[in-house]
Short mmCIF file of C-alpha atoms and ligand atoms in Angstrom, two decimals:
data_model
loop_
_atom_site.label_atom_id
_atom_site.label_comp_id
_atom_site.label_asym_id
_atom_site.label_seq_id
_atom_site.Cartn_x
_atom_site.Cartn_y
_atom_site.Cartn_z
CA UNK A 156 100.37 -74.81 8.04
CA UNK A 157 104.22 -74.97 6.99
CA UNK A 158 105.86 -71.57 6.49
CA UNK A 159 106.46 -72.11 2.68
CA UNK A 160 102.49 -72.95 2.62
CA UNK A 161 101.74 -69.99 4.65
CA UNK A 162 104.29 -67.75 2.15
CA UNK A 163 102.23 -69.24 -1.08
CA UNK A 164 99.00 -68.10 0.70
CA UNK A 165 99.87 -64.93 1.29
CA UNK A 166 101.37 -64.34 -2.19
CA UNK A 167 97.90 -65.17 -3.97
CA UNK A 168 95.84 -63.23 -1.28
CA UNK A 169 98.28 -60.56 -2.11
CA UNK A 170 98.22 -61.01 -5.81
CA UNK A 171 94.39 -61.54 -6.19
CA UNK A 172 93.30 -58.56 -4.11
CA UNK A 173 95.13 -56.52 -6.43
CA UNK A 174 93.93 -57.54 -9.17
CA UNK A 175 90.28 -56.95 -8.31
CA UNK A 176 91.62 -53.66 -7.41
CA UNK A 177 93.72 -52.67 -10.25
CA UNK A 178 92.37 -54.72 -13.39
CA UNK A 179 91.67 -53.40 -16.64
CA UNK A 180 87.69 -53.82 -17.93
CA UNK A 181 87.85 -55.93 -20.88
CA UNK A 182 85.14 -57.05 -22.52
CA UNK A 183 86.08 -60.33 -22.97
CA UNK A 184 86.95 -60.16 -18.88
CA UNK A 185 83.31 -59.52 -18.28
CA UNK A 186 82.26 -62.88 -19.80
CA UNK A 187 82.64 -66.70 -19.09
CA UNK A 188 81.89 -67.47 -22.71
CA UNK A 189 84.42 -69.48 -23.94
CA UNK A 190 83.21 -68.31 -27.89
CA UNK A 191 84.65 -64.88 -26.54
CA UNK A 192 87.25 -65.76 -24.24
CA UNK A 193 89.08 -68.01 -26.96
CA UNK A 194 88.65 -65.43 -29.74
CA UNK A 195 90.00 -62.42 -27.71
CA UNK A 196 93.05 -65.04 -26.65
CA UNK A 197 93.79 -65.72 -30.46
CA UNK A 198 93.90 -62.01 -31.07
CA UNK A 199 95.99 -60.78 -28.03
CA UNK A 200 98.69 -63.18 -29.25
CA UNK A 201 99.39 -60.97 -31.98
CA UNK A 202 99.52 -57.42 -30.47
CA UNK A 203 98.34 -55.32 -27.22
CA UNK A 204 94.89 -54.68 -25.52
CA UNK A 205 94.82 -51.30 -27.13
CA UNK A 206 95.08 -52.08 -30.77
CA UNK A 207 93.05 -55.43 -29.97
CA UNK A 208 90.36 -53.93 -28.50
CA UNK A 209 88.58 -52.47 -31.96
CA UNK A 210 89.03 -55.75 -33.96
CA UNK A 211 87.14 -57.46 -31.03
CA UNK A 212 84.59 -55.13 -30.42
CA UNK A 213 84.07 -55.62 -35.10
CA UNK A 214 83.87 -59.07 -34.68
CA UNK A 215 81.88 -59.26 -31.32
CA UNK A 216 79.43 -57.32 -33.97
CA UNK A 217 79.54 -59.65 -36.95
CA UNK A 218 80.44 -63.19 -35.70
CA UNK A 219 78.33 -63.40 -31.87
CA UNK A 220 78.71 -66.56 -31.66
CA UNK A 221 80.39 -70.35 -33.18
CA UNK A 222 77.16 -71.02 -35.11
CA UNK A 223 77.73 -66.65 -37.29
CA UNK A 224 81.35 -67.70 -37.18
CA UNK A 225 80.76 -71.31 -38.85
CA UNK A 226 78.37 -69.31 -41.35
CA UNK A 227 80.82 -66.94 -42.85
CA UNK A 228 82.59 -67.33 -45.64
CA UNK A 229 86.94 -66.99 -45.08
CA UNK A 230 87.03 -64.05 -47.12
CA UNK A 231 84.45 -62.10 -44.94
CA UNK A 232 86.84 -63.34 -41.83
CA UNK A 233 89.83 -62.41 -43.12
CA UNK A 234 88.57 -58.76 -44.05
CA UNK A 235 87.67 -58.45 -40.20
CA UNK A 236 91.11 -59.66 -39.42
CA UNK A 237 92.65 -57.93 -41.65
CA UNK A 238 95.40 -55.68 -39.86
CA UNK A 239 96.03 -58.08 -37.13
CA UNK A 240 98.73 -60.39 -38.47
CA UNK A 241 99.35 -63.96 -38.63
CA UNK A 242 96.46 -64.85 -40.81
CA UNK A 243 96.90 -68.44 -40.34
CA UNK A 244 95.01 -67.76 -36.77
CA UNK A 245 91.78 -66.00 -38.28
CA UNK A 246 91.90 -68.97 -40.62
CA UNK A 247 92.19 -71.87 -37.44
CA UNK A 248 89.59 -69.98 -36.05
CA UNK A 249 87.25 -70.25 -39.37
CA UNK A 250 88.15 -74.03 -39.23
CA UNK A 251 87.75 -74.85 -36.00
CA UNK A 252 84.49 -72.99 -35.32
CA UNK A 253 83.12 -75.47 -38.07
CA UNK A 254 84.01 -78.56 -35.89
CA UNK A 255 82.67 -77.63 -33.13
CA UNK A 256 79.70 -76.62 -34.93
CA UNK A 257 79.47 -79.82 -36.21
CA UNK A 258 81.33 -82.07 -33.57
CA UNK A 259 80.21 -80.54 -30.38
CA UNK A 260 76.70 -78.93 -31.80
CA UNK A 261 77.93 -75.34 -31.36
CA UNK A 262 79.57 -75.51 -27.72
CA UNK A 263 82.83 -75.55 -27.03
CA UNK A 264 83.78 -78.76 -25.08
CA UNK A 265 84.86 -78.11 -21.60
CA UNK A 266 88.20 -80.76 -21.94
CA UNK A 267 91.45 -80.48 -22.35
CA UNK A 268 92.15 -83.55 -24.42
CA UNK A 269 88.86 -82.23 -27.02
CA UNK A 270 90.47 -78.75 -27.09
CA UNK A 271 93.86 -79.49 -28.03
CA UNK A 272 92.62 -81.53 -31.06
CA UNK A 273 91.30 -78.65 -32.69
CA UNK A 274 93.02 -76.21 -35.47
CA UNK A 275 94.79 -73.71 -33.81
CA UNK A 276 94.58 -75.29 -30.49
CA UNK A 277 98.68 -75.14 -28.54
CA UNK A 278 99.18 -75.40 -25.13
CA UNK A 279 99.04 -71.85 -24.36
CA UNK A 280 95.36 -71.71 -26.07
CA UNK A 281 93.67 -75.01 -24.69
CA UNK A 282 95.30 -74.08 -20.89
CA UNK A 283 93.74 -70.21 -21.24
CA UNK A 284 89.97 -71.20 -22.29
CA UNK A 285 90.34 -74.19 -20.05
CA UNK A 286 91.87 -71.63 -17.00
CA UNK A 287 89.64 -68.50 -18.32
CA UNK A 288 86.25 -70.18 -19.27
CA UNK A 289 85.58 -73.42 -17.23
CA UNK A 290 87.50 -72.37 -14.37
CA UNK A 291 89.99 -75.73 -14.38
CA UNK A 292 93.69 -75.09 -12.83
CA UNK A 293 95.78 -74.78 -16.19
CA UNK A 294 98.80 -72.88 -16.01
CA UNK A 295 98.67 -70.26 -18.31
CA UNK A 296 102.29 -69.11 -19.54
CA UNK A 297 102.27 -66.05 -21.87
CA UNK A 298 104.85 -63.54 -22.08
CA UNK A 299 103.76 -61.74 -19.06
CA UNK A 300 104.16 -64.39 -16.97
CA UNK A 301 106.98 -65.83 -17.87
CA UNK A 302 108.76 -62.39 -17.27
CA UNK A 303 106.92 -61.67 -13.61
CA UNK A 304 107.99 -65.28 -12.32
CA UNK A 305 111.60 -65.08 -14.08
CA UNK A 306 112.33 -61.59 -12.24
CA UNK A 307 110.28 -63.48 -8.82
CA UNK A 308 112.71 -66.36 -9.02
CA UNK A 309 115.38 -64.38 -10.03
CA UNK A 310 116.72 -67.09 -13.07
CA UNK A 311 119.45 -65.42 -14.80
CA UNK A 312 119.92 -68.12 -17.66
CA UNK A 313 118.32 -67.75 -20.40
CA UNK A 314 114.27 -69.16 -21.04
CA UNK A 315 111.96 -70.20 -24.18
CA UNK A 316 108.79 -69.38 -24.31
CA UNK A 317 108.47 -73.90 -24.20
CA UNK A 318 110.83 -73.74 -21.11
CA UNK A 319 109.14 -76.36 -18.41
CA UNK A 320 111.44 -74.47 -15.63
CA UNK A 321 108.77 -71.46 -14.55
CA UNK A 322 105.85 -74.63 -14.18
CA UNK A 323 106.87 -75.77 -10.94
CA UNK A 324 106.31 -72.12 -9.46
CA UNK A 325 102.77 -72.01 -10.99
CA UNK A 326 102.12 -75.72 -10.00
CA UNK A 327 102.57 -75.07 -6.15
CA UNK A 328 101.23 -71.55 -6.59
CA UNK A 329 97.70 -72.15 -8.70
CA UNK A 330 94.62 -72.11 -6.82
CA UNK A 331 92.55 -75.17 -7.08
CA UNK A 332 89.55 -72.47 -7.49
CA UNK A 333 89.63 -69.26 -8.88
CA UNK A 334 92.11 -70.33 -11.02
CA UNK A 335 91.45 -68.27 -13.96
CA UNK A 336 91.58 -65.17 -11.76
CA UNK A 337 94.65 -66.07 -10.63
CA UNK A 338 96.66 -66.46 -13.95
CA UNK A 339 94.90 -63.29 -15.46
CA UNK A 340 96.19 -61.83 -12.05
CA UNK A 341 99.84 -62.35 -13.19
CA UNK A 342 99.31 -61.66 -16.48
CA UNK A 343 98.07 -58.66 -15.36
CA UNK A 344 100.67 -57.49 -13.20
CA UNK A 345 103.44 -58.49 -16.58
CA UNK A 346 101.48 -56.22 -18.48
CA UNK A 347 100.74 -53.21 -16.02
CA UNK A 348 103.39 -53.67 -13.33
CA UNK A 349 106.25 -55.71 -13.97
CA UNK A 350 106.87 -54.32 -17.60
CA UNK A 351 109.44 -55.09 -19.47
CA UNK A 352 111.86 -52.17 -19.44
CA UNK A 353 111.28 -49.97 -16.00
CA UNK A 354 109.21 -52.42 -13.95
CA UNK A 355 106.71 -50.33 -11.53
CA UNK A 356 107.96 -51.78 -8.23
CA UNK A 357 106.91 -49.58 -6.25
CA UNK A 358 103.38 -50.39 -6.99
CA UNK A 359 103.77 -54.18 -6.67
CA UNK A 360 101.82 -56.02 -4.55
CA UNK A 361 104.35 -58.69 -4.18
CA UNK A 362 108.00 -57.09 -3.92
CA UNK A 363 108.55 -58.75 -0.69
CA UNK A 364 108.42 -62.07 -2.52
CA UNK A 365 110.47 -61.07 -5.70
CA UNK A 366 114.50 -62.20 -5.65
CA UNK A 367 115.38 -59.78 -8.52
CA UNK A 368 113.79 -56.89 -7.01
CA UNK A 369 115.61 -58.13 -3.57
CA UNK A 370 118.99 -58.17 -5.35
CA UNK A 371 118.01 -54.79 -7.19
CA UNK A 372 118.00 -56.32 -10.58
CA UNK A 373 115.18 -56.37 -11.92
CA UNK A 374 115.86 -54.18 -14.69
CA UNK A 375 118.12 -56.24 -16.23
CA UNK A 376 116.57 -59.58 -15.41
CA UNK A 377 115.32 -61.12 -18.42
CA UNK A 378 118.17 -59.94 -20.52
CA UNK A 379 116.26 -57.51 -23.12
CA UNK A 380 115.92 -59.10 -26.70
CA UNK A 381 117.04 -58.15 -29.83
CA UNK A 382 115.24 -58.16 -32.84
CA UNK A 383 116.77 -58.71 -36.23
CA UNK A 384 113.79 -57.56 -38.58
CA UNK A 385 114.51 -58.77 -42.08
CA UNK A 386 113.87 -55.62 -45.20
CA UNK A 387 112.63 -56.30 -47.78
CA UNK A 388 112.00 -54.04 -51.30
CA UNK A 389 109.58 -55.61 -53.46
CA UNK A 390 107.78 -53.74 -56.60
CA UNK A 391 104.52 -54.03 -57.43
CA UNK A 392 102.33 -52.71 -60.68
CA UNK A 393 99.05 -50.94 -60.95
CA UNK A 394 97.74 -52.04 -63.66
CA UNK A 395 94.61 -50.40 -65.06
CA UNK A 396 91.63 -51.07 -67.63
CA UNK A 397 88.23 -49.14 -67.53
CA UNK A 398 88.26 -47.60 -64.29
CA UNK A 399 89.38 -50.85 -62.78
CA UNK A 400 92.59 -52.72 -61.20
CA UNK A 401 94.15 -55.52 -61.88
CA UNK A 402 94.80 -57.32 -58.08
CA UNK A 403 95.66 -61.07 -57.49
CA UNK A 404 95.12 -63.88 -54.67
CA UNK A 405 98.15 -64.78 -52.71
CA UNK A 406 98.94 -68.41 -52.15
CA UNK A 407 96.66 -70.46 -49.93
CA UNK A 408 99.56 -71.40 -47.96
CA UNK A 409 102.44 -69.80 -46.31
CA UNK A 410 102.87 -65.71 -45.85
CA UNK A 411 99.81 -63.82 -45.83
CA UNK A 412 97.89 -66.45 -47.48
CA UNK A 413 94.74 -66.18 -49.62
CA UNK A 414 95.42 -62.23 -49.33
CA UNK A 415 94.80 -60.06 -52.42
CA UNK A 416 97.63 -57.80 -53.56
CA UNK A 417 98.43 -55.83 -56.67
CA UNK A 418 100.79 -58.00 -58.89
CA UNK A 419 104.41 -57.79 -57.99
CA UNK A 420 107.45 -59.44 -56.09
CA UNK A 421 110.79 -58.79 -54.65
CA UNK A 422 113.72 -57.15 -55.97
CA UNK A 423 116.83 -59.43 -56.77
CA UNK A 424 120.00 -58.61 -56.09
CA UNK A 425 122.03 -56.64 -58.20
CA UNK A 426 118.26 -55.26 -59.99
CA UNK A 427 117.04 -52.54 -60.66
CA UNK A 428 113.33 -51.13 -59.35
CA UNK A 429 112.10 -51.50 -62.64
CA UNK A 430 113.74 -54.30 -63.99
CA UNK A 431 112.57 -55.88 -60.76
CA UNK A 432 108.89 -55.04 -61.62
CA UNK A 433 109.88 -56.19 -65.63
CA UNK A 434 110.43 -59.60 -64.19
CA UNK A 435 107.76 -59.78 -61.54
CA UNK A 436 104.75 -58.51 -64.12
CA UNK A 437 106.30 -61.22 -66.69
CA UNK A 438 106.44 -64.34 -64.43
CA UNK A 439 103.07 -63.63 -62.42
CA UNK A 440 100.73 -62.60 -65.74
CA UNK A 441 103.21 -63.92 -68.54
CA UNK A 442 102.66 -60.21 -70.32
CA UNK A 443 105.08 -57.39 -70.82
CA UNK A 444 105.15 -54.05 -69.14
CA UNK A 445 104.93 -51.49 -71.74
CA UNK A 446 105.23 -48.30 -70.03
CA UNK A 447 105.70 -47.43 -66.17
CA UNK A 448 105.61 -44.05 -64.10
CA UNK A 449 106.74 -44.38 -59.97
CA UNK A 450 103.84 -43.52 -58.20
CA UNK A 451 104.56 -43.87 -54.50
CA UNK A 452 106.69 -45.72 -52.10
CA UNK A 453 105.10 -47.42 -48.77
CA UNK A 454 107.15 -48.97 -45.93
CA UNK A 455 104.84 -51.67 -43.48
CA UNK A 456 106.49 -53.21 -40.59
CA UNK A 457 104.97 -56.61 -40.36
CA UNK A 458 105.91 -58.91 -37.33
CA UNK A 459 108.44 -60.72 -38.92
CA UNK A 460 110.09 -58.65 -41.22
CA UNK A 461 110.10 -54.83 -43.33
CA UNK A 462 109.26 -54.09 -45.95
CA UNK A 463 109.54 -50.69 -48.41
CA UNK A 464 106.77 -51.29 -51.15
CA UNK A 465 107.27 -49.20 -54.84
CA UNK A 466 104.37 -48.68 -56.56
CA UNK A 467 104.63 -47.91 -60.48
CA UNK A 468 101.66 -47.34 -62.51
CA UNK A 469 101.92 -49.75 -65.69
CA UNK A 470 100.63 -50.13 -69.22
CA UNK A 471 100.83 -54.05 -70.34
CA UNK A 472 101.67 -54.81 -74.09
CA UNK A 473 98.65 -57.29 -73.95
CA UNK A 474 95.96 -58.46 -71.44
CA UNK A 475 96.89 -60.53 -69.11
CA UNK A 476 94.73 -64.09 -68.92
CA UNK A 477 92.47 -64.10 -66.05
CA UNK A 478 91.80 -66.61 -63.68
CA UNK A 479 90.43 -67.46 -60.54
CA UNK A 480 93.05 -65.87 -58.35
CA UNK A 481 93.12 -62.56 -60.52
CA UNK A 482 90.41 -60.12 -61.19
CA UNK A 483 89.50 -56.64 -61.96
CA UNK A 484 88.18 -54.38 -59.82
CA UNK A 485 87.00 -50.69 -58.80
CA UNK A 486 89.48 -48.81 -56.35
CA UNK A 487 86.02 -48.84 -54.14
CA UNK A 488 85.61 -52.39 -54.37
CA UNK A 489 89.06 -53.37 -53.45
CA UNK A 490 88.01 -52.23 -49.96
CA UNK A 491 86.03 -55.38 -49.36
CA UNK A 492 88.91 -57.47 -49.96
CA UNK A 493 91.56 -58.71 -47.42
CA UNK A 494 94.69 -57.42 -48.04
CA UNK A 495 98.30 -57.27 -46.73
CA UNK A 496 98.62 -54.22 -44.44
CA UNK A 497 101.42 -52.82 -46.92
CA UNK A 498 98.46 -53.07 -50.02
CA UNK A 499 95.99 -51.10 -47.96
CA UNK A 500 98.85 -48.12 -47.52
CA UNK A 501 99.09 -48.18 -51.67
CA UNK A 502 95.10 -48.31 -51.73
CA UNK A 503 94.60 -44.90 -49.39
CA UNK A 504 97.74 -43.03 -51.94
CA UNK A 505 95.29 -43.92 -54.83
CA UNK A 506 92.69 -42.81 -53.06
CA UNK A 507 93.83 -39.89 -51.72
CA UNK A 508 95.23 -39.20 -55.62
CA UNK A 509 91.57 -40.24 -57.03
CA UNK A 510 90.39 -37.35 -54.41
CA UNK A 511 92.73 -34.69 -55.26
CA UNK A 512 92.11 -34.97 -59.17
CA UNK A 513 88.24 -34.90 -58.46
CA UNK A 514 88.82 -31.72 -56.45
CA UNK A 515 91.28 -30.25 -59.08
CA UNK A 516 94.16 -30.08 -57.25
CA UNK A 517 95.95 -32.33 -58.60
FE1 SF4 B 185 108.27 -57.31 -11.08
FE2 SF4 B 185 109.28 -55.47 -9.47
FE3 SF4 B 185 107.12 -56.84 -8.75
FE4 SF4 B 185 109.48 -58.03 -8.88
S1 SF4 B 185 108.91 -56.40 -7.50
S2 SF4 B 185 107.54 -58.84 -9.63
S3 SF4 B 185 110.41 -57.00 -10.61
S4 SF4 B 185 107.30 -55.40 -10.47
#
């Protein structure tokens, strides 16, 4: 065997006996079902374990398997979802769970070329359930990764997250078998180990291989990002007839799609709050506000931008026309529909309010 074969044998034997030693139990680790493996994939691309693990274990509950998932109306799956971000993904799911109901008779086709057709379906995806589930030796690049095998090769110039430069170290360092274990291995060690700010060295099973931590840099090796959020202040009215509230259906395309909100928009520049929520109530239900009182203000920090949410409650000088995409409802039965994480903040402040004039002390 040639010393650089012997060095990439060692390096997995090193890598995979930590792992079994040192993984986290996660349900969706205890499983080969690709139903389960691909869902808990969609889901971890939008936040960590931690605040993934109670949406799973919710729709583990209600959606077991393709043929619940197929079965349930996109309302239901957004509610579940709701919280998580990127809608679009609960939606591919929705979708694609129907093709493969109906394509591949409820299983999910072990190939590469059958995954990637599907809604929802990148590289990253197809490579993971194809890795994860059927065993097959698909690099699997996440974040993770990308960061343990830029600080390993010690590559100071800056990477995408599409950058084909980190394959060639997984492509002469995959297993043929075990393949899966080994790219949850690395994953593993980005998330516990090789962190992104203060890297756990010392505990790493593979120092001896890693350049940055040879040249002492791996704390600044990737360069740390910076985010730009983008703020936003939008108004928004709560309008009320008979014990009910007036909310609307968002777009079916685009931001937070097919979402229900309370009626409102962003502030212009150069507006006032309330002439803001003037314009917004006039060009979304063609009525006039007649009165307004500031009830609360809510600030959500969504993945791509801020925002700070003012809440007025508002008399109208005339009903507003309904339609499809707006109804009236109870403040208890706008809990069963999915809304935008900054909504639900307004809906506990009116419930907490509804609360505290029931118990007098408001
Ligand atoms: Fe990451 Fe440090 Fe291990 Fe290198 S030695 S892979 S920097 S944890």
């Amino acid at each position: 065997m040639s010393n650089q074969n012997q060095r990439i044998t060692e390096f997995r034997g090193r890598l995979l006996r930590w792992y079994r030693n040192h993984h986290r139990k996660l349900p969706w680790r205890e499983t080969q079902d690709p139903y389960k493996i691909w869902v808990s994939e969609i889901m971890l691309q939008q936040t960590t374990v931690q605040a993934v693990l109670p949406y799973y274990r919710k729709w583990e509950k209600l959606f077991p398997d393709i043929e619940s998932l197929s079965r349930a109306p996109l309302q239901k799956v957004l509610k579940v979802w709701q919280g998580l971000g990127y809608y679009q993904r609960a939606k591919n799911l929705h979708k694609a769970s129907r093709i493969i109901k109906d394509k591949f008779k409820g299983q999910i086709p072990p190939a590469y070329h059958e995954l990637k057709k599907l809604p929802g379906f990148g590289p990253y995806t197809t490579a993971a359930i194809m890795s994860f589930a059927f065993d097959k030796p698909y690099p699997v690049v996440d974040a993770n990764v990308r960061r343990v095998i830029i600080r390993l090769r010690r590559i100071r110039q800056k990477t995408s997250p599409n950058d084909k430069s980190l394959l060639p170290f997984l492509e002469t360092h995959l297993p043929l078998k075990k393949s899966g274990h080994f790219n949850q291995a690395l994953m593993e060690l980005g998330a516990l180990v090789c962190r992104p700010k203060n890297p756990r060295c010392l505990l790493c099973p593979v120092t001896e291989f890693c350049q940055a931590y040879q040249a002492g840099e791996q704390e600044v090796i990737p360069p740390p990002k910076k985010r730009n959020y983008q703020k936003i202040e939008a108004v928004i009215g709560i309008i009320k007839k008979s014990g009910q509230i007036l909310i609307q259906k968002r777009p079916s395309s685009g931001l937070l799609a097919d979402l229900w909100e309370f009626p409102g928009g962003k502030r212009a520049a150069g507006e006032s709050l309330e002439q803001a929520l003037d314009r917004e109530i006039k060009e979304e239900l063609s009525v006039e506000v007649a009165k307004k009182n500031f009830l609360t203000r809510v600030h959500h920090a969504y993945t791509q931008f801020q925002v700070d949410l003012y809440a007025y409650e508002c008399r109208l000088k005339n009903e507003p026309h309904l339609n499809r995409r707006l109804r009236w409802v109870t403040l208890k039965a706008i809990r069963r529909y999915p809304v935008p994480s900054g909504s639900a903040k307004i809906i506990n402040f009116l419930e907490e309010r509804e609360k505290n004039k029931i118990s007098g002390t408001e």
